GROMACS .gro file of C-alpha atoms in nm:
model
  394
    1UNK     CA    1   1.138   0.746   2.478
    2UNK     CA    2   0.768   0.678   2.443
    3UNK     CA    3   0.616   0.624   2.101
    4UNK     CA    4   0.238   0.586   2.010
    5UNK     CA    5   0.123   0.505   1.671
    6UNK     CA    6  -0.206   0.566   1.509
    7UNK     CA    7  -0.337   0.358   1.197
    8UNK     CA    8  -0.668   0.219   1.070
    9UNK     CA    9  -0.576  -0.132   1.122
   10UNK     CA   10  -0.327  -0.338   1.337
   11UNK     CA   11  -0.186  -0.667   1.263
   12UNK     CA   12  -0.381  -0.713   0.934
   13UNK     CA   13  -0.362  -0.528   0.589
   14UNK     CA   14  -0.050  -0.385   0.457
   15UNK     CA   15  -0.031  -0.094   0.701
   16UNK     CA   16  -0.158  -0.284   0.997
   17UNK     CA   17   0.119  -0.533   0.958
   18UNK     CA   18   0.379  -0.268   0.930
   19UNK     CA   19   0.242  -0.109   1.260
   20UNK     CA   20   0.262  -0.436   1.423
   21UNK     CA   21   0.608  -0.520   1.322
   22UNK     CA   22   0.740  -0.183   1.426
   23UNK     CA   23   0.560  -0.221   1.772
   24UNK     CA   24   0.734  -0.570   1.802
   25UNK     CA   25   1.069  -0.433   1.715
   26UNK     CA   26   1.022  -0.145   1.979
   27UNK     CA   27   0.935  -0.425   2.244
   28UNK     CA   28   1.263  -0.584   2.146
   29UNK     CA   29   1.449  -0.257   2.188
   30UNK     CA   30   1.269  -0.167   2.514
   31UNK     CA   31   1.112   0.131   2.371
   32UNK     CA   32   0.769   0.183   2.552
   33UNK     CA   33   0.516   0.202   2.292
   34UNK     CA   34   0.136   0.194   2.225
   35UNK     CA   35  -0.078   0.159   1.910
   36UNK     CA   36  -0.424   0.307   1.876
   37UNK     CA   37  -0.636   0.153   1.579
   38UNK     CA   38  -0.996   0.120   1.472
   39UNK     CA   39  -1.032  -0.216   1.252
   40UNK     CA   40  -0.943  -0.559   1.314
   41UNK     CA   41  -0.947  -0.806   1.612
   42UNK     CA   42  -0.564  -0.837   1.714
   43UNK     CA   43  -0.521  -0.788   2.086
   44UNK     CA   44  -0.200  -0.709   2.238
   45UNK     CA   45  -0.097  -0.550   2.578
   46UNK     CA   46   0.027  -0.228   2.399
   47UNK     CA   47  -0.250  -0.171   2.176
   48UNK     CA   48  -0.611  -0.004   2.208
   49UNK     CA   49  -0.894  -0.052   1.972
   50UNK     CA   50  -1.085   0.278   1.922
   51UNK     CA   51  -1.469   0.230   1.861
   52UNK     CA   52  -1.618  -0.059   1.662
   53UNK     CA   53  -1.692  -0.169   1.305
   54UNK     CA   54  -2.047  -0.022   1.312
   55UNK     CA   55  -1.925   0.326   1.426
   56UNK     CA   56  -1.695   0.356   1.143
   57UNK     CA   57  -1.950   0.241   0.888
   58UNK     CA   58  -2.161   0.531   1.013
   59UNK     CA   59  -1.858   0.768   0.968
   60UNK     CA   60  -1.797   0.655   0.622
   61UNK     CA   61  -2.161   0.695   0.535
   62UNK     CA   62  -2.166   1.050   0.666
   63UNK     CA   63  -1.844   1.125   0.448
   64UNK     CA   64  -2.027   0.986   0.143
   65UNK     CA   65  -2.344   1.192   0.211
   66UNK     CA   66  -2.185   1.511   0.320
   67UNK     CA   67  -1.853   1.498   0.102
   68UNK     CA   68  -1.650   1.594   0.419
   69UNK     CA   69  -1.404   1.290   0.401
   70UNK     CA   70  -1.161   1.313   0.694
   71UNK     CA   71  -1.380   1.559   0.902
   72UNK     CA   72  -1.625   1.305   1.087
   73UNK     CA   73  -1.537   1.057   1.359
   74UNK     CA   74  -1.535   1.331   1.644
   75UNK     CA   75  -1.596   1.118   1.925
   76UNK     CA   76  -1.330   0.869   1.835
   77UNK     CA   77  -1.077   1.136   1.793
   78UNK     CA   78  -1.162   1.272   2.142
   79UNK     CA   79  -1.082   0.917   2.250
   80UNK     CA   80  -0.763   0.904   2.084
   81UNK     CA   81  -0.671   1.243   2.229
   82UNK     CA   82  -0.766   1.124   2.572
   83UNK     CA   83  -0.542   0.809   2.507
   84UNK     CA   84  -0.261   1.024   2.394
   85UNK     CA   85  -0.254   1.262   2.702
   86UNK     CA   86  -0.276   0.956   2.936
   87UNK     CA   87   0.010   0.793   2.758
   88UNK     CA   88   0.209   1.109   2.724
   89UNK     CA   89   0.426   0.989   2.427
   90UNK     CA   90   0.761   1.187   2.303
   91UNK     CA   91   0.658   1.072   1.965
   92UNK     CA   92   0.335   1.009   1.773
   93UNK     CA   93   0.380   0.797   1.443
   94UNK     CA   94   0.083   0.847   1.218
   95UNK     CA   95   0.017   0.578   0.952
   96UNK     CA   96  -0.320   0.550   0.753
   97UNK     CA   97  -0.553   0.801   0.908
   98UNK     CA   98  -0.815   0.815   0.620
   99UNK     CA   99  -1.007   0.498   0.720
  100UNK     CA  100  -1.285   0.713   0.836
  101UNK     CA  101  -1.078   0.683   1.200
  102UNK     CA  102  -1.007   1.043   1.274
  103UNK     CA  103  -1.138   1.410   1.255
  104UNK     CA  104  -0.842   1.597   1.102
  105UNK     CA  105  -0.955   1.931   1.252
  106UNK     CA  106  -0.963   1.799   1.613
  107UNK     CA  107  -0.661   1.589   1.598
  108UNK     CA  108  -0.421   1.827   1.426
  109UNK     CA  109  -0.545   2.127   1.640
  110UNK     CA  110  -0.439   1.926   1.927
  111UNK     CA  111  -0.094   1.874   1.758
  112UNK     CA  112  -0.040   2.234   1.694
  113UNK     CA  113  -0.115   2.295   2.070
  114UNK     CA  114   0.118   2.046   2.191
  115UNK     CA  115   0.450   2.114   1.954
  116UNK     CA  116   0.666   1.943   2.208
  117UNK     CA  117   0.516   1.616   2.055
  118UNK     CA  118   0.731   1.501   1.765
  119UNK     CA  119   0.536   1.381   1.456
  120UNK     CA  120   0.626   1.128   1.220
  121UNK     CA  121   0.366   1.031   0.933
  122UNK     CA  122   0.425   0.755   0.695
  123UNK     CA  123   0.235   0.818   0.372
  124UNK     CA  124   0.127   0.487   0.240
  125UNK     CA  125  -0.052   0.680  -0.053
  126UNK     CA  126  -0.099   1.028  -0.170
  127UNK     CA  127  -0.406   1.132   0.030
  128UNK     CA  128  -0.257   1.373   0.292
  129UNK     CA  129  -0.170   1.614   0.021
  130UNK     CA  130  -0.501   1.597  -0.195
  131UNK     CA  131  -0.871   1.681  -0.144
  132UNK     CA  132  -1.003   1.312  -0.165
  133UNK     CA  133  -0.773   1.115  -0.373
  134UNK     CA  134  -0.526   0.846  -0.243
  135UNK     CA  135  -0.417   0.805  -0.619
  136UNK     CA  136  -0.445   1.036  -0.911
  137UNK     CA  137  -0.225   0.893  -1.168
  138UNK     CA  138  -0.492   0.728  -1.392
  139UNK     CA  139  -0.712   1.041  -1.365
  140UNK     CA  140  -0.408   1.240  -1.484
  141UNK     CA  141  -0.498   1.512  -1.233
  142UNK     CA  142  -0.245   1.719  -1.076
  143UNK     CA  143  -0.436   2.016  -0.946
  144UNK     CA  144  -0.321   1.917  -0.592
  145UNK     CA  145   0.020   2.076  -0.697
  146UNK     CA  146  -0.155   2.434  -0.652
  147UNK     CA  147  -0.520   2.369  -0.526
  148UNK     CA  148  -0.793   2.084  -0.581
  149UNK     CA  149  -1.115   2.189  -0.721
  150UNK     CA  150  -1.389   2.027  -0.937
  151UNK     CA  151  -1.261   1.687  -0.855
  152UNK     CA  152  -1.251   1.423  -1.124
  153UNK     CA  153  -1.284   1.141  -0.904
  154UNK     CA  154  -1.543   1.286  -0.662
  155UNK     CA  155  -1.780   1.028  -0.713
  156UNK     CA  156  -1.581   0.777  -0.559
  157UNK     CA  157  -1.571   0.971  -0.241
  158UNK     CA  158  -1.877   1.174  -0.223
  159UNK     CA  159  -2.230   1.110  -0.363
  160UNK     CA  160  -2.363   1.446  -0.372
  161UNK     CA  161  -2.130   1.751  -0.301
  162UNK     CA  162  -1.789   1.834  -0.442
  163UNK     CA  163  -1.608   1.981  -0.144
  164UNK     CA  164  -1.250   1.923  -0.294
  165UNK     CA  165  -1.165   2.288  -0.280
  166UNK     CA  166  -1.261   2.334   0.075
  167UNK     CA  167  -1.107   2.027   0.200
  168UNK     CA  168  -0.781   2.080   0.009
  169UNK     CA  169  -0.749   2.417   0.188
  170UNK     CA  170  -0.868   2.277   0.521
  171UNK     CA  171  -0.598   2.000   0.496
  172UNK     CA  172  -0.326   2.265   0.386
  173UNK     CA  173  -0.399   2.472   0.681
  174UNK     CA  174  -0.414   2.189   0.939
  175UNK     CA  175  -0.099   2.009   0.786
  176UNK     CA  176   0.150   2.301   0.779
  177UNK     CA  177   0.338   2.441   1.074
  178UNK     CA  178   0.388   2.113   1.255
  179UNK     CA  179   0.673   1.943   1.440
  180UNK     CA  180   0.664   1.680   1.157
  181UNK     CA  181   0.908   1.444   0.947
  182UNK     CA  182   0.734   1.274   0.660
  183UNK     CA  183   0.831   0.914   0.560
  184UNK     CA  184   0.754   0.757   0.238
  185UNK     CA  185   0.800   0.372   0.118
  186UNK     CA  186   0.926   0.473  -0.240
  187UNK     CA  187   1.146   0.762  -0.388
  188UNK     CA  188   0.859   0.827  -0.621
  189UNK     CA  189   0.632   0.930  -0.344
  190UNK     CA  190   0.904   1.129  -0.176
  191UNK     CA  191   0.936   1.324  -0.515
  192UNK     CA  192   0.539   1.399  -0.525
  193UNK     CA  193   0.553   1.527  -0.163
  194UNK     CA  194   0.823   1.759  -0.265
  195UNK     CA  195   0.570   1.903  -0.524
  196UNK     CA  196   0.290   1.955  -0.276
  197UNK     CA  197   0.194   2.201  -0.003
  198UNK     CA  198   0.401   1.965   0.242
  199UNK     CA  199   0.722   2.046   0.048
  200UNK     CA  200   0.907   2.213   0.317
  201UNK     CA  201   0.898   1.902   0.566
  202UNK     CA  202   1.187   1.674   0.588
  203UNK     CA  203   1.129   1.349   0.395
  204UNK     CA  204   1.274   1.014   0.482
  205UNK     CA  205   1.247   0.721   0.249
  206UNK     CA  206   1.211   0.369   0.427
  207UNK     CA  207   1.110   0.084   0.202
  208UNK     CA  208   0.848  -0.156   0.304
  209UNK     CA  209   0.972  -0.503   0.411
  210UNK     CA  210   0.860  -0.866   0.389
  211UNK     CA  211   0.908  -1.172   0.615
  212UNK     CA  212   1.202  -1.344   0.441
  213UNK     CA  213   1.124  -1.676   0.645
  214UNK     CA  214   0.786  -1.708   0.471
  215UNK     CA  215   0.883  -1.552   0.120
  216UNK     CA  216   1.168  -1.778  -0.012
  217UNK     CA  217   1.183  -2.051  -0.278
  218UNK     CA  218   0.929  -2.296  -0.165
  219UNK     CA  219   0.853  -2.649  -0.319
  220UNK     CA  220   0.491  -2.737  -0.409
  221UNK     CA  221   0.275  -2.940  -0.644
  222UNK     CA  222   0.073  -2.634  -0.762
  223UNK     CA  223   0.145  -2.715  -1.124
  224UNK     CA  224   0.047  -3.066  -1.079
  225UNK     CA  225  -0.267  -2.992  -0.897
  226UNK     CA  226  -0.381  -2.748  -1.175
  227UNK     CA  227  -0.274  -2.941  -1.470
  228UNK     CA  228   0.009  -2.710  -1.598
  229UNK     CA  229   0.228  -2.863  -1.827
  230UNK     CA  230   0.601  -2.840  -1.685
  231UNK     CA  231   0.710  -2.682  -2.033
  232UNK     CA  232   0.472  -2.409  -2.020
  233UNK     CA  233   0.588  -2.061  -1.923
  234UNK     CA  234   0.368  -1.972  -1.607
  235UNK     CA  235   0.285  -1.612  -1.556
  236UNK     CA  236   0.135  -1.508  -1.223
  237UNK     CA  237  -0.055  -1.199  -1.110
  238UNK     CA  238  -0.147  -1.119  -0.731
  239UNK     CA  239  -0.365  -0.839  -0.611
  240UNK     CA  240  -0.647  -0.796  -0.358
  241UNK     CA  241  -0.905  -0.582  -0.536
  242UNK     CA  242  -0.851  -0.672  -0.911
  243UNK     CA  243  -0.976  -0.404  -1.149
  244UNK     CA  244  -0.859  -0.155  -1.396
  245UNK     CA  245  -0.614   0.004  -1.150
  246UNK     CA  246  -0.439  -0.337  -1.093
  247UNK     CA  247  -0.460  -0.434  -1.450
  248UNK     CA  248  -0.700  -0.710  -1.469
  249UNK     CA  249  -0.785  -0.614  -1.838
  250UNK     CA  250  -0.407  -0.642  -1.932
  251UNK     CA  251  -0.398  -1.013  -1.814
  252UNK     CA  252  -0.735  -1.068  -2.025
  253UNK     CA  253  -0.545  -0.925  -2.327
  254UNK     CA  254  -0.234  -1.141  -2.246
  255UNK     CA  255  -0.452  -1.440  -2.249
  256UNK     CA  256  -0.603  -1.344  -2.586
  257UNK     CA  257  -0.246  -1.290  -2.741
  258UNK     CA  258  -0.015  -1.517  -2.617
  259UNK     CA  259   0.030  -1.865  -2.745
  260UNK     CA  260  -0.180  -2.086  -2.521
  261UNK     CA  261   0.058  -2.386  -2.614
  262UNK     CA  262   0.355  -2.192  -2.454
  263UNK     CA  263   0.187  -1.999  -2.175
  264UNK     CA  264  -0.030  -2.032  -1.879
  265UNK     CA  265  -0.163  -1.760  -1.649
  266UNK     CA  266  -0.270  -1.774  -1.279
  267UNK     CA  267  -0.430  -1.491  -1.084
  268UNK     CA  268  -0.467  -1.461  -0.710
  269UNK     CA  269  -0.697  -1.246  -0.514
  270UNK     CA  270  -0.987  -1.259  -0.731
  271UNK     CA  271  -1.372  -1.320  -0.660
  272UNK     CA  272  -1.687  -1.447  -0.834
  273UNK     CA  273  -1.732  -1.111  -1.003
  274UNK     CA  274  -1.374  -1.108  -1.158
  275UNK     CA  275  -1.408  -1.467  -1.261
  276UNK     CA  276  -1.685  -1.376  -1.477
  277UNK     CA  277  -1.465  -1.145  -1.676
  278UNK     CA  278  -1.191  -1.383  -1.706
  279UNK     CA  279  -1.124  -1.627  -2.006
  280UNK     CA  280  -1.160  -1.994  -1.882
  281UNK     CA  281  -0.788  -2.063  -1.962
  282UNK     CA  282  -0.689  -1.817  -1.674
  283UNK     CA  283  -0.661  -2.000  -1.345
  284UNK     CA  284  -0.819  -1.800  -1.067
  285UNK     CA  285  -0.724  -1.847  -0.712
  286UNK     CA  286  -0.957  -1.648  -0.482
  287UNK     CA  287  -0.757  -1.659  -0.168
  288UNK     CA  288  -0.463  -1.867  -0.028
  289UNK     CA  289  -0.500  -2.033   0.307
  290UNK     CA  290  -0.185  -1.852   0.446
  291UNK     CA  291   0.133  -1.674   0.311
  292UNK     CA  292   0.321  -2.018   0.275
  293UNK     CA  293   0.064  -2.117   0.005
  294UNK     CA  294   0.118  -1.769  -0.153
  295UNK     CA  295   0.501  -1.832  -0.128
  296UNK     CA  296   0.448  -2.168  -0.309
  297UNK     CA  297   0.238  -2.014  -0.591
  298UNK     CA  298   0.515  -1.756  -0.651
  299UNK     CA  299   0.793  -2.035  -0.648
  300UNK     CA  300   0.590  -2.237  -0.912
  301UNK     CA  301   0.588  -1.958  -1.160
  302UNK     CA  302   0.841  -1.849  -1.426
  303UNK     CA  303   0.746  -1.478  -1.427
  304UNK     CA  304   0.548  -1.222  -1.212
  305UNK     CA  305   0.364  -0.963  -1.414
  306UNK     CA  306   0.249  -0.649  -1.223
  307UNK     CA  307   0.062  -0.441  -1.470
  308UNK     CA  308  -0.038  -0.195  -1.174
  309UNK     CA  309  -0.141   0.156  -1.322
  310UNK     CA  310  -0.120   0.338  -0.974
  311UNK     CA  311   0.125   0.217  -0.718
  312UNK     CA  312   0.336   0.341  -0.426
  313UNK     CA  313   0.578   0.041  -0.341
  314UNK     CA  314   0.406  -0.296  -0.407
  315UNK     CA  315   0.485  -0.570  -0.167
  316UNK     CA  316   0.374  -0.842  -0.430
  317UNK     CA  317   0.695  -0.732  -0.621
  318UNK     CA  318   0.924  -0.803  -0.334
  319UNK     CA  319   0.749  -1.131  -0.246
  320UNK     CA  320   0.778  -1.282  -0.590
  321UNK     CA  321   1.141  -1.195  -0.611
  322UNK     CA  322   1.210  -1.332  -0.255
  323UNK     CA  323   1.049  -1.651  -0.394
  324UNK     CA  324   1.309  -1.662  -0.666
  325UNK     CA  325   1.056  -1.550  -0.949
  326UNK     CA  326   1.148  -1.219  -1.153
  327UNK     CA  327   0.904  -0.954  -1.213
  328UNK     CA  328   0.796  -0.740  -1.514
  329UNK     CA  329   0.594  -0.435  -1.439
  330UNK     CA  330   0.460  -0.109  -1.581
  331UNK     CA  331   0.668   0.206  -1.515
  332UNK     CA  332   0.433   0.367  -1.259
  333UNK     CA  333   0.480   0.488  -0.899
  334UNK     CA  334   0.737   0.306  -0.694
  335UNK     CA  335   0.693  -0.038  -0.864
  336UNK     CA  336   1.007  -0.023  -1.086
  337UNK     CA  337   1.224   0.075  -0.752
  338UNK     CA  338   1.223  -0.290  -0.639
  339UNK     CA  339   1.348  -0.436  -0.943
  340UNK     CA  340   1.707  -0.416  -1.069
  341UNK     CA  341   1.872  -0.539  -1.392
  342UNK     CA  342   1.915  -0.903  -1.242
  343UNK     CA  343   1.560  -0.939  -1.134
  344UNK     CA  344   1.333  -0.812  -1.382
  345UNK     CA  345   1.214  -0.567  -1.627
  346UNK     CA  346   1.002  -0.231  -1.675
  347UNK     CA  347   0.788  -0.128  -1.940
  348UNK     CA  348   0.597   0.191  -2.021
  349UNK     CA  349   0.260   0.195  -1.866
  350UNK     CA  350  -0.034   0.056  -2.087
  351UNK     CA  351   0.242  -0.047  -2.337
  352UNK     CA  352   0.068  -0.388  -2.399
  353UNK     CA  353   0.294  -0.447  -2.696
  354UNK     CA  354   0.602  -0.370  -2.506
  355UNK     CA  355   0.466  -0.587  -2.224
  356UNK     CA  356   0.422  -0.893  -2.447
  357UNK     CA  357   0.776  -0.852  -2.628
  358UNK     CA  358   0.928  -0.854  -2.286
  359UNK     CA  359   0.749  -1.164  -2.157
  360UNK     CA  360   0.844  -1.340  -2.486
  361UNK     CA  361   1.221  -1.230  -2.443
  362UNK     CA  362   1.228  -1.352  -2.086
  363UNK     CA  363   1.076  -1.693  -2.182
  364UNK     CA  364   1.334  -1.738  -2.470
  365UNK     CA  365   1.642  -1.574  -2.310
  366UNK     CA  366   1.587  -1.676  -1.951
  367UNK     CA  367   1.814  -1.383  -1.847
  368UNK     CA  368   1.709  -1.385  -1.482
  369UNK     CA  369   1.826  -1.646  -1.223
  370UNK     CA  370   1.654  -1.752  -0.900
  371UNK     CA  371   2.002  -1.717  -0.708
  372UNK     CA  372   2.008  -1.329  -0.817
  373UNK     CA  373   1.636  -1.295  -0.700
  374UNK     CA  374   1.703  -1.435  -0.361
  375UNK     CA  375   2.025  -1.230  -0.331
  376UNK     CA  376   1.827  -0.924  -0.415
  377UNK     CA  377   1.584  -1.009  -0.153
  378UNK     CA  378   1.824  -0.987   0.124
  379UNK     CA  379   1.737  -0.595   0.092
  380UNK     CA  380   1.375  -0.649   0.146
  381UNK     CA  381   1.412  -0.795   0.517
  382UNK     CA  382   1.123  -0.657   0.718
  383UNK     CA  383   1.329  -0.648   1.054
  384UNK     CA  384   1.605  -0.443   0.870
  385UNK     CA  385   1.375  -0.212   0.726
  386UNK     CA  386   1.157  -0.147   1.025
  387UNK     CA  387   1.456  -0.091   1.241
  388UNK     CA  388   1.516   0.227   1.012
  389UNK     CA  389   1.206   0.346   1.201
  390UNK     CA  390   1.333   0.294   1.543
  391UNK     CA  391   1.675   0.454   1.429
  392UNK     CA  392   1.452   0.751   1.299
  393UNK     CA  393   1.300   0.796   1.627
  394UNK     CA  394   1.636   0.819   1.816
   0.00000   0.00000   0.00000
């Protein structure tokens, strides 16, 4: 059996790490494999980088100008097809292919002409069955269930032209009639697929996983370094790209309304721009030196707060629980699926009052234990999760 993966990144970013982990697992199982990717600098014997950063910046610009997201990158796609023909895989596993790294028409026309190639496609968001949007929950737009048009979020993807109706129907034509199995990291996204034009394909749920040798209860002097009193209930939030979608405004409201004598807040993943928006009492960590330092922060906190408004299956929830820290999150996407009754709580999206009541309840009652969190985290083991991919191939 020969397996070829295609993704925008390799070894970096959430999807790139998944590709790398699956590739390493296939190496262990003596499955011949190759990964084609477009961004990052990780070099390995069984991976090939297609084009360079400048090329993809040009493709992204063309997409913005002409509004034809997903239908540029012709020469990169021809190189991808050349690599596929040369490697001659039994299986092609697609991951994130909306990093301006493929021309959908060229690639999927090739797949339709070669139905003997079995396709697996992991949906890391909702882009495959919409015209433009990886996420649509905040926009409250569900046109994709019938036909996209007059896109509410067009300006995020196209400066001048709204080609949502055309792109939707081009995708629908290209993405139907394939030898395809869809994989989703969450039950929520699997349910969304079944409402789309891709509803007739088999859908397999394979949750994302994390490295439990890194994310585990870890001792640190984080509180001491930042002058946080040991009696204060420390709330944490982690995101890479803070904004309304990730709930930055929610943390600002928590800072305003929670008793500063009882609570402290630390946010990881911000920058100089987000710092301008934050109250001075919120501790802002722009980035950690490594994952171990991130595990130290999770472990130092009493509760991880994830007020995300659009989500598939957030890794940060798993990381926090694995470090022994329970989670409270909004009821959105697949975020609640990670938590059980012993490791956290869920409140309705945008219910700030409900969120504060839940935080105060957890501080007073301490209903969740480190031991239960660590026990739950055994289900997040990356090796076990990604082995489900190799079992699926067989």
